[in-house]
PDB file of C-alpha atoms in Angstrom:
ATOM      1  CA  ASP A   1     -21.535  -3.109  78.868  1.00  0.00           C
ATOM      2  CA  ALA A   2     -19.250  -3.248  76.091  1.00  0.00           C
ATOM      3  CA  LYS A   3     -16.274  -5.646  76.585  1.00  0.00           C
ATOM      4  CA  THR A   4     -12.762  -4.133  76.750  1.00  0.00           C
ATOM      5  CA  THR A   5      -9.177  -5.599  75.767  1.00  0.00           C
ATOM      6  CA  GLN A   6      -6.202  -4.589  76.956  1.00  0.00           C
ATOM      7  CA  PRO A   7      -2.376  -5.683  76.769  1.00  0.00           C
ATOM      8  CA  PRO A   8      -1.479  -7.723  79.826  1.00  0.00           C
ATOM      9  CA  SER A   9       1.719  -5.875  80.331  1.00  0.00           C
ATOM     10  CA  MET A  10       3.731  -3.101  79.615  1.00  0.00           C
ATOM     11  CA  ASP A  11       6.876  -1.335  80.545  1.00  0.00           C
ATOM     12  CA  CYS A  12       7.933   2.148  80.439  1.00  0.00           C
ATOM     13  CA  ALA A  13      11.081   4.184  81.479  1.00  0.00           C
ATOM     14  CA  GLU A  14      10.606   6.557  84.316  1.00  0.00           C
ATOM     15  CA  GLY A  15       9.923  10.157  83.283  1.00  0.00           C
ATOM     16  CA  ARG A  16       8.861   8.980  80.150  1.00  0.00           C
ATOM     17  CA  ALA A  17       5.115   9.177  79.048  1.00  0.00           C
ATOM     18  CA  ALA A  18       3.151   5.869  79.580  1.00  0.00           C
ATOM     19  CA  ASN A  19       0.600   5.140  76.807  1.00  0.00           C
ATOM     20  CA  LEU A  20      -1.893   2.467  77.807  1.00  0.00           C
ATOM     21  CA  PRO A  21      -4.292   1.063  75.118  1.00  0.00           C
ATOM     22  CA  CYS A  22      -7.744  -0.217  75.397  1.00  0.00           C
ATOM     23  CA  ASN A  23     -10.098  -1.621  72.730  1.00  0.00           C
ATOM     24  CA  HIS A  24     -13.677  -1.373  73.152  1.00  0.00           C
ATOM     25  CA  SER A  25     -14.986  -2.022  69.748  1.00  0.00           C
ATOM     26  CA  THR A  26     -18.673  -2.865  70.733  1.00  0.00           C
ATOM     27  CA  ILE A  27     -18.923   0.221  72.909  1.00  0.00           C
ATOM     28  CA  SER A  28     -22.404   2.116  72.624  1.00  0.00           C
ATOM     29  CA  GLY A  29     -23.397   5.564  72.295  1.00  0.00           C
ATOM     30  CA  ASN A  30     -24.149   6.355  75.840  1.00  0.00           C
ATOM     31  CA  GLU A  31     -21.134   4.313  77.275  1.00  0.00           C
ATOM     32  CA  TYR A  32     -18.587   5.709  79.098  1.00  0.00           C
ATOM     33  CA  VAL A  33     -14.655   4.571  79.072  1.00  0.00           C
ATOM     34  CA  TYR A  34     -13.371   4.399  83.109  1.00  0.00           C
ATOM     35  CA  TRP A  35      -9.929   4.087  83.859  1.00  0.00           C
ATOM     36  CA  TYR A  36      -8.994   2.855  87.063  1.00  0.00           C
ATOM     37  CA  ARG A  37      -5.459   1.360  88.736  1.00  0.00           C
ATOM     38  CA  GLN A  38      -4.601  -1.017  91.450  1.00  0.00           C
ATOM     39  CA  ILE A  39      -1.239  -0.470  93.271  1.00  0.00           C
ATOM     40  CA  HIS A  40      -0.412  -3.826  94.786  1.00  0.00           C
ATOM     41  CA  SER A  41      -3.205  -5.016  96.826  1.00  0.00           C
ATOM     42  CA  GLN A  42      -4.563  -1.326  97.558  1.00  0.00           C
ATOM     43  CA  GLY A  43      -8.048  -0.361  96.551  1.00  0.00           C
ATOM     44  CA  PRO A  44      -8.858   0.676  93.099  1.00  0.00           C
ATOM     45  CA  GLN A  45      -8.016   4.196  92.450  1.00  0.00           C
ATOM     46  CA  TYR A  46     -10.254   6.143  89.995  1.00  0.00           C
ATOM     47  CA  ILE A  47      -8.178   7.948  87.447  1.00  0.00           C
ATOM     48  CA  ILE A  48     -10.248   9.336  84.500  1.00  0.00           C
ATOM     49  CA  HIS A  49     -13.537   8.771  82.648  1.00  0.00           C
ATOM     50  CA  GLY A  50     -14.815  10.242  79.251  1.00  0.00           C
ATOM     51  CA  LEU A  51     -17.601   9.664  76.908  1.00  0.00           C
ATOM     52  CA  LYS A  52     -16.252  10.979  73.633  1.00  0.00           C
ATOM     53  CA  ASN A  53     -14.038  13.849  74.242  1.00  0.00           C
ATOM     54  CA  ASN A  54     -10.574  13.937  75.277  1.00  0.00           C
ATOM     55  CA  GLU A  55     -10.339  14.397  78.954  1.00  0.00           C
ATOM     56  CA  THR A  56      -7.288  15.452  81.319  1.00  0.00           C
ATOM     57  CA  ASN A  57      -7.019  15.894  85.173  1.00  0.00           C
ATOM     58  CA  GLU A  58      -4.098  15.990  87.481  1.00  0.00           C
ATOM     59  CA  MET A  59      -3.244  12.416  86.908  1.00  0.00           C
ATOM     60  CA  ALA A  60      -3.634  11.600  83.327  1.00  0.00           C
ATOM     61  CA  SER A  61      -5.153  12.224  79.926  1.00  0.00           C
ATOM     62  CA  LEU A  62      -7.591  10.139  78.396  1.00  0.00           C
ATOM     63  CA  ILE A  63      -7.711  10.033  74.301  1.00  0.00           C
ATOM     64  CA  ILE A  64     -10.607   8.365  72.722  1.00  0.00           C
ATOM     65  CA  THR A  65     -10.779   7.633  69.036  1.00  0.00           C
ATOM     66  CA  GLU A  66     -13.129   9.367  66.802  1.00  0.00           C
ATOM     67  CA  ASP A  67     -15.246   6.154  66.193  1.00  0.00           C
ATOM     68  CA  ARG A  68     -14.744   5.370  70.179  1.00  0.00           C
ATOM     69  CA  LYS A  69     -13.938   1.985  69.284  1.00  0.00           C
ATOM     70  CA  SER A  70     -10.381   2.393  71.274  1.00  0.00           C
ATOM     71  CA  SER A  71      -8.929   4.744  73.641  1.00  0.00           C
ATOM     72  CA  THR A  72      -5.477   5.512  75.320  1.00  0.00           C
ATOM     73  CA  LEU A  73      -4.717   6.365  78.912  1.00  0.00           C
ATOM     74  CA  ILE A  74      -1.723   8.753  78.818  1.00  0.00           C
ATOM     75  CA  LEU A  75       0.502   9.114  82.176  1.00  0.00           C
ATOM     76  CA  PRO A  76       2.792  12.084  80.890  1.00  0.00           C
ATOM     77  CA  HIS A  77       5.678  11.579  83.236  1.00  0.00           C
ATOM     78  CA  ALA A  78       5.633   8.187  84.666  1.00  0.00           C
ATOM     79  CA  THR A  79       7.151   7.519  88.066  1.00  0.00           C
ATOM     80  CA  LEU A  80       8.138   4.327  89.955  1.00  0.00           C
ATOM     81  CA  ARG A  81       4.569   5.081  92.249  1.00  0.00           C
ATOM     82  CA  ASP A  82       2.856   4.491  88.767  1.00  0.00           C
ATOM     83  CA  THR A  83       3.884   0.714  88.539  1.00  0.00           C
ATOM     84  CA  ALA A  84       0.228  -0.853  88.831  1.00  0.00           C
ATOM     85  CA  VAL A  85      -2.358  -2.758  87.156  1.00  0.00           C
ATOM     86  CA  TYR A  86      -4.522  -0.368  85.102  1.00  0.00           C
ATOM     87  CA  TYR A  87      -7.904  -1.351  84.274  1.00  0.00           C
ATOM     88  CA  CYS A  88     -10.169  -0.021  81.098  1.00  0.00           C
ATOM     89  CA  ILE A  89     -13.751  -0.343  82.018  1.00  0.00           C
ATOM     90  CA  VAL A  90     -16.867   0.528  79.555  1.00  0.00           C
ATOM     91  CA  ARG A  91     -20.081   1.501  81.380  1.00  0.00           C
ATOM     92  CA  ALA A  92     -23.396   3.132  80.644  1.00  0.00           C
ATOM     93  CA  PRO A  93     -24.995   5.323  83.207  1.00  0.00           C
ATOM     94  CA  ARG A  94     -27.916   3.598  84.959  1.00  0.00           C
ATOM     95  CA  ASP A  95     -30.930   4.782  87.170  1.00  0.00           C
ATOM     96  CA  PRO A  96     -29.456   3.748  90.655  1.00  0.00           C
ATOM     97  CA  LEU A  97     -33.109   2.842  91.293  1.00  0.00           C
ATOM     98  CA  GLN A  98     -32.684   0.001  88.561  1.00  0.00           C
ATOM     99  CA  GLY A  99     -29.351  -1.385  90.169  1.00  0.00           C
ATOM    100  CA  ALA A 100     -26.588  -2.913  88.010  1.00  0.00           C
ATOM    101  CA  GLN A 101     -24.168  -0.090  88.378  1.00  0.00           C
ATOM    102  CA  LYS A 102     -21.577  -2.664  89.002  1.00  0.00           C
ATOM    103  CA  LEU A 103     -17.820  -2.063  87.557  1.00  0.00           C
ATOM    104  CA  VAL A 104     -16.748  -5.561  85.555  1.00  0.00           C
ATOM    105  CA  PHE A 105     -12.982  -5.516  85.880  1.00  0.00           C
ATOM    106  CA  GLY A 106     -11.185  -7.436  83.274  1.00  0.00           C
ATOM    107  CA  GLN A 107      -7.395  -8.655  83.764  1.00  0.00           C
ATOM    108  CA  GLY A 108      -6.013  -5.116  83.077  1.00  0.00           C
ATOM    109  CA  THR A 109      -2.616  -4.304  82.034  1.00  0.00           C
ATOM    110  CA  ARG A 110       0.378  -4.314  84.354  1.00  0.00           C
ATOM    111  CA  LEU A 111       2.318  -1.337  84.218  1.00  0.00           C
ATOM    112  CA  THR A 112       5.891  -1.576  85.110  1.00  0.00           C
ATOM    113  CA  ILE A 113       7.860   1.826  85.534  1.00  0.00           C
ATOM    114  CA  ASN A 114      11.542   0.883  85.049  1.00  0.00           C
ATOM    115  CA  PRO A 115      13.964   3.362  86.925  1.00  0.00           C
TER     116      PRO A 115
ATOM    117  CA  ASP B   1      -7.447   9.321 100.186  1.00  0.00           C
ATOM    118  CA  SER B   2     -10.602   8.184  98.583  1.00  0.00           C
ATOM    119  CA  GLY B   3     -13.138   8.873 101.541  1.00  0.00           C
ATOM    120  CA  VAL B   4     -14.445   5.960 101.614  1.00  0.00           C
ATOM    121  CA  THR B   5     -13.340   3.876 104.872  1.00  0.00           C
ATOM    122  CA  GLN B   6     -13.246   0.235 105.592  1.00  0.00           C
ATOM    123  CA  THR B   7     -12.631  -1.520 108.851  1.00  0.00           C
ATOM    124  CA  PRO B   8     -11.187  -3.662 110.092  1.00  0.00           C
ATOM    125  CA  LYS B   9      -7.975  -3.587 107.673  1.00  0.00           C
ATOM    126  CA  HIS B  10      -6.992  -7.112 108.391  1.00  0.00           C
ATOM    127  CA  LEU B  11      -8.959 -10.009 110.012  1.00  0.00           C
ATOM    128  CA  ILE B  12      -7.750 -13.627 110.845  1.00  0.00           C
ATOM    129  CA  THR B  13     -10.258 -16.025 111.996  1.00  0.00           C
ATOM    130  CA  ALA B  14     -10.968 -20.060 111.438  1.00  0.00           C
ATOM    131  CA  THR B  15     -13.211 -21.931 109.416  1.00  0.00           C
ATOM    132  CA  GLY B  16     -16.897 -21.972 110.405  1.00  0.00           C
ATOM    133  CA  GLN B  17     -16.957 -18.449 112.108  1.00  0.00           C
ATOM    134  CA  ARG B  18     -18.485 -15.552 111.134  1.00  0.00           C
ATOM    135  CA  VAL B  19     -17.430 -12.229 110.528  1.00  0.00           C
ATOM    136  CA  THR B  20     -18.833  -8.475 109.932  1.00  0.00           C
ATOM    137  CA  LEU B  21     -16.747  -5.951 107.660  1.00  0.00           C
ATOM    138  CA  ARG B  22     -17.776  -2.324 107.645  1.00  0.00           C
ATOM    139  CA  CYS B  23     -17.727   0.363 105.374  1.00  0.00           C
ATOM    140  CA  SER B  24     -18.456   4.212 105.553  1.00  0.00           C
ATOM    141  CA  PRO B  25     -19.268   5.649 102.312  1.00  0.00           C
ATOM    142  CA  ARG B  26     -17.918   8.993 100.907  1.00  0.00           C
ATOM    143  CA  SER B  27     -20.066  12.211 102.560  1.00  0.00           C
ATOM    144  CA  GLY B  28     -23.068  12.258 100.339  1.00  0.00           C
ATOM    145  CA  ASP B  29     -22.715   9.224  98.166  1.00  0.00           C
ATOM    146  CA  LEU B  30     -25.972   6.956  98.438  1.00  0.00           C
ATOM    147  CA  SER B  31     -24.958   3.696  96.914  1.00  0.00           C
ATOM    148  CA  VAL B  32     -22.450   1.354  98.228  1.00  0.00           C
ATOM    149  CA  TYR B  33     -20.885  -1.566  96.594  1.00  0.00           C
ATOM    150  CA  TRP B  34     -19.180  -4.745  97.649  1.00  0.00           C
ATOM    151  CA  TYR B  35     -16.465  -6.451  95.603  1.00  0.00           C
ATOM    152  CA  GLN B  36     -14.192  -9.701  96.380  1.00  0.00           C
ATOM    153  CA  GLN B  37     -10.778 -10.289  94.894  1.00  0.00           C
ATOM    154  CA  SER B  38      -9.120 -13.522  95.369  1.00  0.00           C
ATOM    155  CA  LEU B  39      -5.950 -14.492  93.854  1.00  0.00           C
ATOM    156  CA  ASP B  40      -7.463 -16.723  91.280  1.00  0.00           C
ATOM    157  CA  GLN B  41     -10.796 -14.752  90.713  1.00  0.00           C
ATOM    158  CA  GLY B  42      -9.683 -11.026  90.249  1.00  0.00           C
ATOM    159  CA  LEU B  43     -12.133  -8.172  91.179  1.00  0.00           C
ATOM    160  CA  GLN B  44     -15.833  -9.606  91.459  1.00  0.00           C
ATOM    161  CA  PHE B  45     -19.126  -7.762  92.313  1.00  0.00           C
ATOM    162  CA  LEU B  46     -20.957  -8.900  94.994  1.00  0.00           C
ATOM    163  CA  ILE B  47     -23.764  -6.656  96.121  1.00  0.00           C
ATOM    164  CA  GLN B  48     -24.970  -3.033  95.919  1.00  0.00           C
ATOM    165  CA  TYR B  49     -27.139  -1.066  98.068  1.00  0.00           C
ATOM    166  CA  TYR B  50     -28.668   2.379  97.008  1.00  0.00           C
ATOM    167  CA  ASN B  51     -30.051   4.667  99.933  1.00  0.00           C
ATOM    168  CA  GLY B  52     -30.556   1.758 102.421  1.00  0.00           C
ATOM    169  CA  GLU B  53     -32.369  -0.685  99.928  1.00  0.00           C
ATOM    170  CA  GLU B  54     -30.620  -3.774  97.930  1.00  0.00           C
ATOM    171  CA  ARG B  55     -30.315  -2.830  94.141  1.00  0.00           C
ATOM    172  CA  ALA B  56     -28.068  -5.489  92.647  1.00  0.00           C
ATOM    173  CA  LYS B  57     -26.519  -8.702  93.467  1.00  0.00           C
ATOM    174  CA  GLY B  58     -23.723 -10.411  91.910  1.00  0.00           C
ATOM    175  CA  ASN B  59     -21.738 -13.701  92.622  1.00  0.00           C
ATOM    176  CA  ILE B  60     -22.370 -13.138  96.536  1.00  0.00           C
ATOM    177  CA  LEU B  61     -22.541 -16.550  98.273  1.00  0.00           C
ATOM    178  CA  GLU B  62     -25.715 -17.501 100.245  1.00  0.00           C
ATOM    179  CA  ARG B  63     -23.588 -17.354 103.377  1.00  0.00           C
ATOM    180  CA  PHE B  64     -22.941 -13.820 102.796  1.00  0.00           C
ATOM    181  CA  SER B  65     -25.183 -10.989 103.506  1.00  0.00           C
ATOM    182  CA  ALA B  66     -25.111  -7.410 103.701  1.00  0.00           C
ATOM    183  CA  GLN B  67     -26.940  -4.315 104.549  1.00  0.00           C
ATOM    184  CA  GLN B  68     -27.004  -0.576 104.560  1.00  0.00           C
ATOM    185  CA  PHE B  69     -28.080   1.621 107.538  1.00  0.00           C
ATOM    186  CA  PRO B  70     -29.986   4.735 107.652  1.00  0.00           C
ATOM    187  CA  ASP B  71     -26.641   6.756 107.920  1.00  0.00           C
ATOM    188  CA  LEU B  72     -25.334   4.897 104.815  1.00  0.00           C
ATOM    189  CA  HIS B  73     -22.770   2.868 106.143  1.00  0.00           C
ATOM    190  CA  SER B  74     -22.742  -0.738 105.140  1.00  0.00           C
ATOM    191  CA  GLU B  75     -21.885  -4.012 106.675  1.00  0.00           C
ATOM    192  CA  LEU B  76     -21.012  -7.420 104.987  1.00  0.00           C
ATOM    193  CA  ASN B  77     -21.655 -10.430 106.709  1.00  0.00           C
ATOM    194  CA  LEU B  78     -19.861 -13.409 106.185  1.00  0.00           C
ATOM    195  CA  SER B  79     -20.495 -16.796 107.915  1.00  0.00           C
ATOM    196  CA  SER B  80     -19.822 -20.285 107.963  1.00  0.00           C
ATOM    197  CA  LEU B  81     -16.211 -19.099 106.600  1.00  0.00           C
ATOM    198  CA  GLU B  82     -14.453 -21.415 104.270  1.00  0.00           C
ATOM    199  CA  LEU B  83     -10.694 -21.286 103.491  1.00  0.00           C
ATOM    200  CA  GLY B  84     -11.684 -20.360  99.977  1.00  0.00           C
ATOM    201  CA  ASP B  85     -13.294 -17.116 101.323  1.00  0.00           C
ATOM    202  CA  SER B  86      -9.764 -15.757 102.114  1.00  0.00           C
ATOM    203  CA  ALA B  87      -9.560 -12.683  99.862  1.00  0.00           C
ATOM    204  CA  LEU B  88      -9.683  -8.910  99.817  1.00  0.00           C
ATOM    205  CA  TYR B  89     -13.126  -7.307 100.311  1.00  0.00           C
ATOM    206  CA  PHE B  90     -13.559  -3.887  98.629  1.00  0.00           C
ATOM    207  CA  CYS B  91     -16.094  -1.382  99.567  1.00  0.00           C
ATOM    208  CA  ALA B  92     -16.661   1.465  97.123  1.00  0.00           C
ATOM    209  CA  SER B  93     -19.427   4.107  97.065  1.00  0.00           C
ATOM    210  CA  SER B  94     -20.663   6.515  94.508  1.00  0.00           C
ATOM    211  CA  VAL B  95     -23.000   9.486  94.156  1.00  0.00           C
ATOM    212  CA  ASP B  96     -24.848   7.490  91.234  1.00  0.00           C
ATOM    213  CA  SER B  97     -25.972  10.400  89.102  1.00  0.00           C
ATOM    214  CA  GLY B  98     -25.235   9.802  85.752  1.00  0.00           C
ATOM    215  CA  ASN B  99     -21.889   8.944  84.916  1.00  0.00           C
ATOM    216  CA  GLN B 100     -20.140   9.616  88.089  1.00  0.00           C
ATOM    217  CA  PRO B 101     -17.344   6.962  88.933  1.00  0.00           C
ATOM    218  CA  GLN B 102     -17.228   4.808  92.096  1.00  0.00           C
ATOM    219  CA  HIS B 103     -14.407   4.998  94.752  1.00  0.00           C
ATOM    220  CA  PHE B 104     -13.068   2.434  96.536  1.00  0.00           C
ATOM    221  CA  GLY B 105     -11.818   2.096 100.139  1.00  0.00           C
ATOM    222  CA  ASP B 106      -8.607   0.356 101.070  1.00  0.00           C
ATOM    223  CA  GLY B 107     -10.181  -2.933 101.569  1.00  0.00           C
ATOM    224  CA  THR B 108     -10.257  -5.689 104.505  1.00  0.00           C
ATOM    225  CA  ARG B 109      -8.047  -8.591 104.026  1.00  0.00           C
ATOM    226  CA  LEU B 110      -9.678 -11.525 105.362  1.00  0.00           C
ATOM    227  CA  SER B 111      -7.594 -14.614 106.118  1.00  0.00           C
ATOM    228  CA  ILE B 112      -8.931 -17.896 107.187  1.00  0.00           C
ATOM    229  CA  LEU B 113      -6.989 -20.354 108.941  1.00  0.00           C
TER     230      LEU B 113
END
């Protein structure tokens, strides 16, 4: 699975859009980009994932560049409850009978939403 | 609520002891994963089970073992506990069909005294 690079920390004002970048320049054609977040010591929470098209759900939007070498997670109206560590993970789908479906977490981006 | 249930939420025990952590996956999910998160290591994959069979191993110590039962719930057994085993232990489950994501439980916080 391709390696990802994220800034260690970011700040955003409450009510503003939070844009979290992720670089995955070695991504392969069949690898998906996944975003998770971890609020304090809670379990990682799945946010969104995509292959090459932009994706949007009730939590966030995912913008993937045309060359797929980077992506941006957008929280449109950040609230204090969005303060968390955000992880960008790249992974290819595999046959579960072959195992190795694990997620590899890096250090992520610590996002702080300021009032 | 992710739908993944882990018990107990907290566990305090002493060195040398043995504990069992339990995980109930989301309805319909066949795969269960265990991860460990310690202060200095971040989230580390331990082991994966798919429909009752072990499918992948990560950095899991020989003192640790796991199994997945016919009803798909899973248990992680930690024995001969050491101070360094103090950590958060998370279980995740997924359908494992194509690109479907894993969903995590709230974890068990294990403290070794």
